[in-house]
Coordinates of C-alpha atoms in Angstrom, one line a residue:
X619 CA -44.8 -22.0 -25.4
X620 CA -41.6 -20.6 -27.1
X621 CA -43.1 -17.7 -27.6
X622 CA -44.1 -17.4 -23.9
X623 CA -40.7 -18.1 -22.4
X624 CA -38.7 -15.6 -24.6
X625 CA -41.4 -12.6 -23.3
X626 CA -40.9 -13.6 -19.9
X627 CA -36.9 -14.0 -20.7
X628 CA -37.0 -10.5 -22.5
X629 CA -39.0 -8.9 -19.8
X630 CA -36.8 -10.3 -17.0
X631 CA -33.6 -8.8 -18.9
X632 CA -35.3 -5.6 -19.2
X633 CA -36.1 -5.6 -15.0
X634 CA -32.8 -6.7 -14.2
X635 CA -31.4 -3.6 -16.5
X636 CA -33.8 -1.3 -15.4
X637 CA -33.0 -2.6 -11.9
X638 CA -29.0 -1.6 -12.7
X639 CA -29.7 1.7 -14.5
X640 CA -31.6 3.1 -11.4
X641 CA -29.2 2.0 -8.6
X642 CA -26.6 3.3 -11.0
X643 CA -28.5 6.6 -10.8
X644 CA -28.5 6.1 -7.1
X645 CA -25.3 6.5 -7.0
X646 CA -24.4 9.0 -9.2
X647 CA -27.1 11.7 -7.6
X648 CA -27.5 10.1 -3.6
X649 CA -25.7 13.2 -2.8
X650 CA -26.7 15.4 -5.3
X651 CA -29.6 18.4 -4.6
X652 CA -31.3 19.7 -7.1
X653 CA -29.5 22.0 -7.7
X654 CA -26.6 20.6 -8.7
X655 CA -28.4 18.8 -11.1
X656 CA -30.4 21.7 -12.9
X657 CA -28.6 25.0 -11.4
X658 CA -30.7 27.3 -12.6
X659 CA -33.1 26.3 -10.1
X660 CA -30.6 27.2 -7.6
X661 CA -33.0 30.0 -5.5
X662 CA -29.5 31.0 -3.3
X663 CA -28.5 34.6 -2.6
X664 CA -26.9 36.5 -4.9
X665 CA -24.8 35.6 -8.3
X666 CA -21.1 34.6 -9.1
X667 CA -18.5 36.0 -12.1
X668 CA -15.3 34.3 -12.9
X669 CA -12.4 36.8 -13.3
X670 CA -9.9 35.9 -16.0
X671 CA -6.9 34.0 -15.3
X672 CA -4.2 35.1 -12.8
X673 CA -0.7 35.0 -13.5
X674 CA 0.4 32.7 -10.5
X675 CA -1.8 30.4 -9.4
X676 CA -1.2 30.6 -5.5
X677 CA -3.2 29.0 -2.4
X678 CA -5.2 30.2 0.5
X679 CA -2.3 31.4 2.6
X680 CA -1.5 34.1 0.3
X681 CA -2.7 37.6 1.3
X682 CA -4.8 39.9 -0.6
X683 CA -5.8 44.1 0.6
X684 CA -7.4 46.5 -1.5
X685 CA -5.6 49.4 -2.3
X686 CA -6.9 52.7 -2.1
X687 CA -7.7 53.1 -6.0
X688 CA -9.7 49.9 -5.7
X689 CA -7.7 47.0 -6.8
X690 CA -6.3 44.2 -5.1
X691 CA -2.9 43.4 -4.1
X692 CA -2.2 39.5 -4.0
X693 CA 1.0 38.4 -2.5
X694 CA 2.9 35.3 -1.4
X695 CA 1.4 31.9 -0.9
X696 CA 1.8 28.3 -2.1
X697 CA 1.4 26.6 -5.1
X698 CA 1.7 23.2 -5.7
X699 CA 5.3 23.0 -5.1
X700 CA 6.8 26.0 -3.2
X701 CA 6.5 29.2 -1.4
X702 CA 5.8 32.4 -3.3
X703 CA 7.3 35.8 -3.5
X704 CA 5.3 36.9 -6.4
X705 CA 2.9 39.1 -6.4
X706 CA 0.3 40.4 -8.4
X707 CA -2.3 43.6 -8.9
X708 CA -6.1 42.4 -9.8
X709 CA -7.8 45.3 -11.4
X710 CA -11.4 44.9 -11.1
X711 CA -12.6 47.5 -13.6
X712 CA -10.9 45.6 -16.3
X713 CA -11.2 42.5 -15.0
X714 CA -7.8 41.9 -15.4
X715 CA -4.4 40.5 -13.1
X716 CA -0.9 42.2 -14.1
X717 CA 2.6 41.5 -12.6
X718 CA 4.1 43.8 -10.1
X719 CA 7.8 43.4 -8.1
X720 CA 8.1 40.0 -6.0
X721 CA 7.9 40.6 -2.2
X722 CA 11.3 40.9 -0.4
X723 CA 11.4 37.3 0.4
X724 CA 9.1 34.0 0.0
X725 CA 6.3 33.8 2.7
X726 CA 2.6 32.6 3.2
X727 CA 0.0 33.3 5.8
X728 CA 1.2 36.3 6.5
X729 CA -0.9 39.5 6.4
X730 CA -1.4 42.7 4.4
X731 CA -2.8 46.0 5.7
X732 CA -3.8 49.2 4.2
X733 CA -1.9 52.5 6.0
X734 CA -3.2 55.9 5.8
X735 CA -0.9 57.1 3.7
X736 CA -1.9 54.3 0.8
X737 CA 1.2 52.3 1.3
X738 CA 0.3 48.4 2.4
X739 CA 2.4 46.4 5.3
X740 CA 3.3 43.4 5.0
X741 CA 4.0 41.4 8.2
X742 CA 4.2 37.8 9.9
X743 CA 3.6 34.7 8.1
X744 CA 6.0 31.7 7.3
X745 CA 9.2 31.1 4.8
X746 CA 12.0 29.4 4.3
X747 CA 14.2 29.8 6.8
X748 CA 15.4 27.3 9.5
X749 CA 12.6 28.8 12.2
X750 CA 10.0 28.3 9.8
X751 CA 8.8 32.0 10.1
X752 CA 9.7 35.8 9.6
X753 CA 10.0 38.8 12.1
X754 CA 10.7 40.4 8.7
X755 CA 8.2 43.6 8.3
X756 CA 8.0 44.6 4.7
X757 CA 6.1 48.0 2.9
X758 CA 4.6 48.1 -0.7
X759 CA 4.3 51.6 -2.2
X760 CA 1.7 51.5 -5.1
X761 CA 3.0 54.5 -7.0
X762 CA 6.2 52.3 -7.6
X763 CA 5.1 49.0 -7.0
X764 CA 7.5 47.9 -5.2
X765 CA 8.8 46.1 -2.3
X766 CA 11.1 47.1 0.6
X767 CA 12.2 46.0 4.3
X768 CA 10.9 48.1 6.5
X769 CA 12.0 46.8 9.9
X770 CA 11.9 43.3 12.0
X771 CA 9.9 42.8 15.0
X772 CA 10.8 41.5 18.6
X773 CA 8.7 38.5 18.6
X774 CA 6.5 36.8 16.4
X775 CA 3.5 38.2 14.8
X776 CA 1.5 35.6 13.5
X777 CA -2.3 35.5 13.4
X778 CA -3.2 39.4 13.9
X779 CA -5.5 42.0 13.6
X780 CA -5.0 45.9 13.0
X781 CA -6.7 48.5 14.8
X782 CA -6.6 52.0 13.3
X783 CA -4.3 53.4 16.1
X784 CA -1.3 51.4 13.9
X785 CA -1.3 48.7 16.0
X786 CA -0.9 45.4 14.5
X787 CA -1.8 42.7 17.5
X788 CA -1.5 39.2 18.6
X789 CA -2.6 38.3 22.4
X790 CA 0.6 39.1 23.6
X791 CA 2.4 41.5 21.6
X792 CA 1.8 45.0 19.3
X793 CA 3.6 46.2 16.9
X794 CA 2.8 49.9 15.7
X795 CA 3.5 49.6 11.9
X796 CA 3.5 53.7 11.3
X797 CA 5.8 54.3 14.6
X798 CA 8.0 50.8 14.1
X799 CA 7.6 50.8 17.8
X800 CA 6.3 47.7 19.9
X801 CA 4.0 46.6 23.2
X802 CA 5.0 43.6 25.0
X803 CA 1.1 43.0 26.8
X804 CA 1.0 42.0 30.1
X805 CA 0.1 38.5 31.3
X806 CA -3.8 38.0 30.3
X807 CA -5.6 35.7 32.9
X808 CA -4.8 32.4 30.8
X809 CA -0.8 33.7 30.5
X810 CA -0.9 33.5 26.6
X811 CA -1.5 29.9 26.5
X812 CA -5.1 30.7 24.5
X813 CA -2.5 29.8 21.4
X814 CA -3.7 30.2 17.5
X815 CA -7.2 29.0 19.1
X816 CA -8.6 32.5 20.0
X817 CA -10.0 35.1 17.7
X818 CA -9.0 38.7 18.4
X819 CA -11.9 41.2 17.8
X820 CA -11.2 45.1 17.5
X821 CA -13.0 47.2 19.6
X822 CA -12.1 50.8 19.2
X823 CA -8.4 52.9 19.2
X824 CA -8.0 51.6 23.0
X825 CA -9.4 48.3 23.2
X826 CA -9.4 45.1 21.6
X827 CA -10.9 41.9 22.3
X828 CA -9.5 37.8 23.0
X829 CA -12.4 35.8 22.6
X830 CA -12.8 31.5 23.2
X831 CA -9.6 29.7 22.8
X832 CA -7.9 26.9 24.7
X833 CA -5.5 26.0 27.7
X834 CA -3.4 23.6 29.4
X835 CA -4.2 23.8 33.1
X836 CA -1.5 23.6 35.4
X837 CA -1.2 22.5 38.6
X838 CA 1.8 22.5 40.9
X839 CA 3.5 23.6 38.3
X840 CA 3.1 20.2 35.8
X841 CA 0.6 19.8 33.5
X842 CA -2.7 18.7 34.1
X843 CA -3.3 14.9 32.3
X844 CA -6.2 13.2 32.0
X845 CA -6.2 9.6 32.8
X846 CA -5.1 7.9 29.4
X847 CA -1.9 10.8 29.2
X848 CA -3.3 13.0 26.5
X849 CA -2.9 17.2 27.4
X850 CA -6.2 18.1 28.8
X851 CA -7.3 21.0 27.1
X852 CA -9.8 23.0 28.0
X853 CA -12.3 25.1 25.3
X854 CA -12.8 28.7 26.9
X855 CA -15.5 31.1 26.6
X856 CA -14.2 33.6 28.5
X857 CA -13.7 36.9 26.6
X858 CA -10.8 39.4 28.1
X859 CA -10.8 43.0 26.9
X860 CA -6.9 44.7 26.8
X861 CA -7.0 48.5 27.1
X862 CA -3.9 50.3 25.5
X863 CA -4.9 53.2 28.4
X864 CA -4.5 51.0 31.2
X865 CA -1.9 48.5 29.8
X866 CA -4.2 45.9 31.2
X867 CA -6.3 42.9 30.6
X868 CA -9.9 42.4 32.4
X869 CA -12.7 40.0 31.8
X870 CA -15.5 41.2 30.4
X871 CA -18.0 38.4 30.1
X872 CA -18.5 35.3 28.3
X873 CA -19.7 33.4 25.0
X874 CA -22.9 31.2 25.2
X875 CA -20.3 28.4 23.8
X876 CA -16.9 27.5 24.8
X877 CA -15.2 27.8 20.7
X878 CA -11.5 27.6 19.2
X879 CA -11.3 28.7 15.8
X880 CA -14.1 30.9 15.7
X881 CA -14.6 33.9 13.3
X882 CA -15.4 37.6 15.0
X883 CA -16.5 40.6 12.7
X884 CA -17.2 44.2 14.5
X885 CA -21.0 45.5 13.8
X886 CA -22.3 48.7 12.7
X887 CA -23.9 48.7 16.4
X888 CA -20.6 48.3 17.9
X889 CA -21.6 44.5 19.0
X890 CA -19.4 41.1 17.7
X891 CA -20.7 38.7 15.5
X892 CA -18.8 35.2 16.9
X893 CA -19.2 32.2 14.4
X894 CA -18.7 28.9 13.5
X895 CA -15.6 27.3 15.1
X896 CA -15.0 24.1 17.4
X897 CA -16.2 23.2 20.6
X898 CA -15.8 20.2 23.1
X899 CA -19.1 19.1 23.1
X900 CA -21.6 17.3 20.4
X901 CA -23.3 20.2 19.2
X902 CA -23.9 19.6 15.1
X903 CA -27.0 18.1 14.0
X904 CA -26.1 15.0 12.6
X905 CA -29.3 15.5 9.7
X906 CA -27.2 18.7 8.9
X907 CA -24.2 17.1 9.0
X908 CA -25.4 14.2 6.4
X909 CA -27.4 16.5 4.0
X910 CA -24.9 19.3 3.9
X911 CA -21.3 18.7 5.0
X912 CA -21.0 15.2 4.9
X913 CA -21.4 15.1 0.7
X914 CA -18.6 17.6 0.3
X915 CA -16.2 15.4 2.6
X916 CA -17.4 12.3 2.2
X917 CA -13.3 11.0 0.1
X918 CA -11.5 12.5 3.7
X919 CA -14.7 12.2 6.4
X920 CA -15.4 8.4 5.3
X921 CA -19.0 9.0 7.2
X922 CA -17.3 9.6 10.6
X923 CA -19.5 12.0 12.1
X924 CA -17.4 12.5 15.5
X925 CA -14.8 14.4 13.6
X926 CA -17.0 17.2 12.9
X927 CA -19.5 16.8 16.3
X928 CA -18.3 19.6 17.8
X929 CA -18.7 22.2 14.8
X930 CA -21.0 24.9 15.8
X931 CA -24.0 25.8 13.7
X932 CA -25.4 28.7 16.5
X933 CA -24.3 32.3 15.9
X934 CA -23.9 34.5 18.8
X935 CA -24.1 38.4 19.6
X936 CA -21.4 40.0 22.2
X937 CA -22.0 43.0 23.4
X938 CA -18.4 44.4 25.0
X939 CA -20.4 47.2 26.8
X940 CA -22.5 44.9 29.4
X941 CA -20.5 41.5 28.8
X942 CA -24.1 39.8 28.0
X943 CA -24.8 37.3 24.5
X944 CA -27.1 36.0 22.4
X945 CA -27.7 33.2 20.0
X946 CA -29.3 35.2 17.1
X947 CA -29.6 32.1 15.0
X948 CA -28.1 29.0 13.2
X949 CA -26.1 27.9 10.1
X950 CA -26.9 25.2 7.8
X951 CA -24.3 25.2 5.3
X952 CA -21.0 27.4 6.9
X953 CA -20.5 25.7 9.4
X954 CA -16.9 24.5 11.0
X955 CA -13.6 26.2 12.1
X956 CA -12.0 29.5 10.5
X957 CA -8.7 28.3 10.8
X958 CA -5.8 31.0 8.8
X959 CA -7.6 34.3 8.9
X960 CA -10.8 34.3 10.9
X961 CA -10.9 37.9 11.4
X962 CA -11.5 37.8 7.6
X963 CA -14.1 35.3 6.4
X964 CA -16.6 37.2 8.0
X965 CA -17.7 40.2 5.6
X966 CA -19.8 43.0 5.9
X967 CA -21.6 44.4 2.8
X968 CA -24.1 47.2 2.8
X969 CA -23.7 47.9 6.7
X970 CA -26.4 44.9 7.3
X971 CA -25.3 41.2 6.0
X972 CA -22.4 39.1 6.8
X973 CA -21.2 37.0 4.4
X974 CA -19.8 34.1 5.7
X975 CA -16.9 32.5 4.0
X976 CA -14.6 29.3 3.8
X977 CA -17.7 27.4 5.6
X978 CA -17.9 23.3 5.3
X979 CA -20.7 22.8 3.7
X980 CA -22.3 22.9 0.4
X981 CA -22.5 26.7 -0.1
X982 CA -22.1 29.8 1.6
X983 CA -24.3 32.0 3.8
X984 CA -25.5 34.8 3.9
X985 CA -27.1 36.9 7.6
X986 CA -29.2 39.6 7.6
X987 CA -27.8 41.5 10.8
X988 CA -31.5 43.6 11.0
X989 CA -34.0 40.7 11.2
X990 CA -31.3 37.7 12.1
X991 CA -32.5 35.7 9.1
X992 CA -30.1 33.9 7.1
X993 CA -30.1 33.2 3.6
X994 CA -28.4 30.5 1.4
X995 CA -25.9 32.2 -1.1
X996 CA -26.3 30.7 -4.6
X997 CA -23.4 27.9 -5.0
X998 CA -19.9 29.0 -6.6
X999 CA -19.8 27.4 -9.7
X1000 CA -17.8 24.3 -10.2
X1001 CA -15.0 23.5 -9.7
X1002 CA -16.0 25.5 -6.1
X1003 CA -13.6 27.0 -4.1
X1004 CA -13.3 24.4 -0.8
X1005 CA -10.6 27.3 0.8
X1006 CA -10.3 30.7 -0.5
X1007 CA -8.8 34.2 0.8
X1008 CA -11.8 36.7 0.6
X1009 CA -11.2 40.4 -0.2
X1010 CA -14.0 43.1 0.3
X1011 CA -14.4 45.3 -2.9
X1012 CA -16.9 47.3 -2.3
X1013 CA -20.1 47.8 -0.5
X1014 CA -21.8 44.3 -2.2
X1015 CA -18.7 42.2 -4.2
X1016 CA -16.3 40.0 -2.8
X1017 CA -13.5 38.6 -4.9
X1018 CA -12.3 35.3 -3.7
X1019 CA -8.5 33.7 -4.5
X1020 CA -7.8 30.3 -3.5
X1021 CA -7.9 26.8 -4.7
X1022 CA -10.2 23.1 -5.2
X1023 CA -9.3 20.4 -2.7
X1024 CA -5.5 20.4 -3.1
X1025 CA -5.4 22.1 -6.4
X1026 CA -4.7 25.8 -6.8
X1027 CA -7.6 27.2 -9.5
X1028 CA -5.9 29.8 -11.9
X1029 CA -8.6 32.2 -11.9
X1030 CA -10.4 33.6 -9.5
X1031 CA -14.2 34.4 -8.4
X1032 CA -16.4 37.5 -7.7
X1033 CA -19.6 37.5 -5.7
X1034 CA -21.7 39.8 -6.0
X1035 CA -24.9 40.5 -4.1
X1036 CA -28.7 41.4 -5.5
X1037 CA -30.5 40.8 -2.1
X1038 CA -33.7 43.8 -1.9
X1039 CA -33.6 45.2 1.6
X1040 CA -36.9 45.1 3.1

């Protein structure tokens, strides 16, 4: 009878542990794929190399261009305590970061630009001073590797793009970094008050386009509230072309979504890519949201889906010549608003796919602009990037600077792409 009890005792220990060991487990891989268990069953796009380690560990609101000898100018940026005015040269042929001259003065989320002549421009961004932000416009010649003002701007010139006429643009100014001259644009049918929302897209040496955005309507010259007194914005999908010509803005059709923080890329046909971004409707599948954003989140989101409700998974094709789009297809993983440099985190490689970048979710993807399918990229290896600065170097690597969370990584990644065009 002894005997009988202790085997039931012993097998009733052994069910209780076994009970503990697999909800242990539980909760260890609930939000775990595959993948991240066994990685070399990861069937994603492409591969991933680690550079070797950078000299100044800095955050996403640095800037990064490639030079015209094929390495990569880093400057400015954050790191854990201050702003930078270091700067650095990435060499990608030996795989190796050296020192160069610090910029003229600290600054982050400013922007970088190749010029004909090799030399790079540095302009916008934030520092230290009492406004928070520079008019300051500074050069870097690579034969000397140095720093110099070059001039200061009229108005601010945050949040740009550059067109190869010289102009560096915002919605409602240029700047023409070979002439130092500037454009102050007309009023555009929202009067400027699309804000850092909008996503400029260039178009040619005469146009460019504002695309999405968001306004406060007026009316008799007050704002418009809603009932409980918060600003009643409105999410636009109006898209306005500006002509240089013609000084002028005119609207020239409109997005199948109203989307803020949206990134644009410029296609071999001449058409715009519009992704990702924020709208004012509840648009994200929550099943997507749960499998592939909510994991990566889950410390800040604390499972509340109606943060992220109005990410936008569909992908659209403008076409600027008749004003019409299309939904070509949706995300799974990149998902979510390009909020620094949205121009940028959409990459072209080989003329066909579009990598997109500093996405949400679990991984990045991959489209293939030909047949509108879109692939998982293979998952940067841990610790993963959750915010990087991506810099095209050549026709199918990327290298990516930027940091973990709220920790800047000191080294830096390279994607490369091994896709087999059909």
């Amino acid at each position: 009878m002894k005997k009988r009890s202790k085997t039931l005792f012993l097998r009733l220990l052994f069910g209780i542990i076994s009970c503990f060991i697999v909800y242990l487990l539980f909760l260890v891989l609930k939000d775990k794929e595959i993948d991240d268990i066994f990685p070399f069953l990861d069937k994603g796009i492409g591969y991933w190399e680690k550079t070797s380690k950078i000299i100044t560990p800095r955050d996403n609101t640095a800037s990064v261009v490639l030079l015209s000898d094929g390495n990569v100018l880093i400057s400015g940026g954050k790191n854990e305590e201050e702003y930078l005015d270091s700067a650095e040269i990435y060499y990608p042929k030996e795989n190796v970061f050296k020192t160069t001259e610090n910029l003229t003065q600290k600054r982050r989320l400013h922007s970088s630009y190749l010029l004909p002549d090799g030399r790079v421009i540095i302009a916008g961004g934030k520092n230290v001073s009492k406004q928070g932000h520079t008019d300051d416009v500074e050069i870097f010649d690579p034969k000397t590797e140095k720093f110099s003002k070059y001039c200061t701007t009229t108005k601010r010139i945050d949040k740009n793009i550059y067109l190869n006429n010289g102009f560096i643009c915002t919605e409602n100014y240029c700047f023409n970094a070979i002439s130092k001259t500037d454009l102050i644009l007309p009023v555009d049918k929202y009067n400027y008050s699309r804000g850092f929302t909008s996503t400029l897209a260039p178009l040619d040496n005469n146009n460019f386009l504002i695309t999405g955005g968001s306004y406060l309507p007026y009316k008799e010259n007050k704002a418009d509230k809603t009932i409980n007194k918060i600003p009643a914005f409105k999410i636009l999908d109006d898209v306005e072309k500006y002509n240089f010509k013609s000084n002028s803005f005119t609207t020239c059709g409109k997005l199948a979504n109203p989307r803020i923080q949206h990134a644009v890329v410029k296609l071999p046909s001449d058409e715009i890519l519009v992704v990702g971004g924020n709208t004012d409707k509840e648009k994200l599948d929550k099943k997507i949201f749960y499998k592939n954003i909510y994991p990566t989140t889950r410390k800040l989101a604390r499972n509340q889906y109606y943060i992220y409700k109005g990410y936008l998974q569909e992908i659209e094709v403008f076409n600027p010549t008749d004003g019409t789009t299309k939904i070509v297809g949706k995300l799974n993983y990149a998902i979510g608003p390009h909020l620094f440099r949205p121009e940028n985190d959409l990459i072209l490689l080989k003329d066909r796919y579009i990598f997109v970048a500093n996405g949400k979710g679990r991984r990045d993807e991959l489209i293939d602009t030909k047949t509108w399918k879109i692939y998982p990229v293979k998952k940067m290896p841990k610790p993963r990037m959750t915010s990087s600065v991506p810099v095209k170097l050549n026709d199918d690597s990327i290298l990516f600077i930027g940091m973990h969370v709220h920790k800047q990584l000191s080294y830096g990644y390279i994607f490369k792409l091994n896709i087999m065009e059909e």
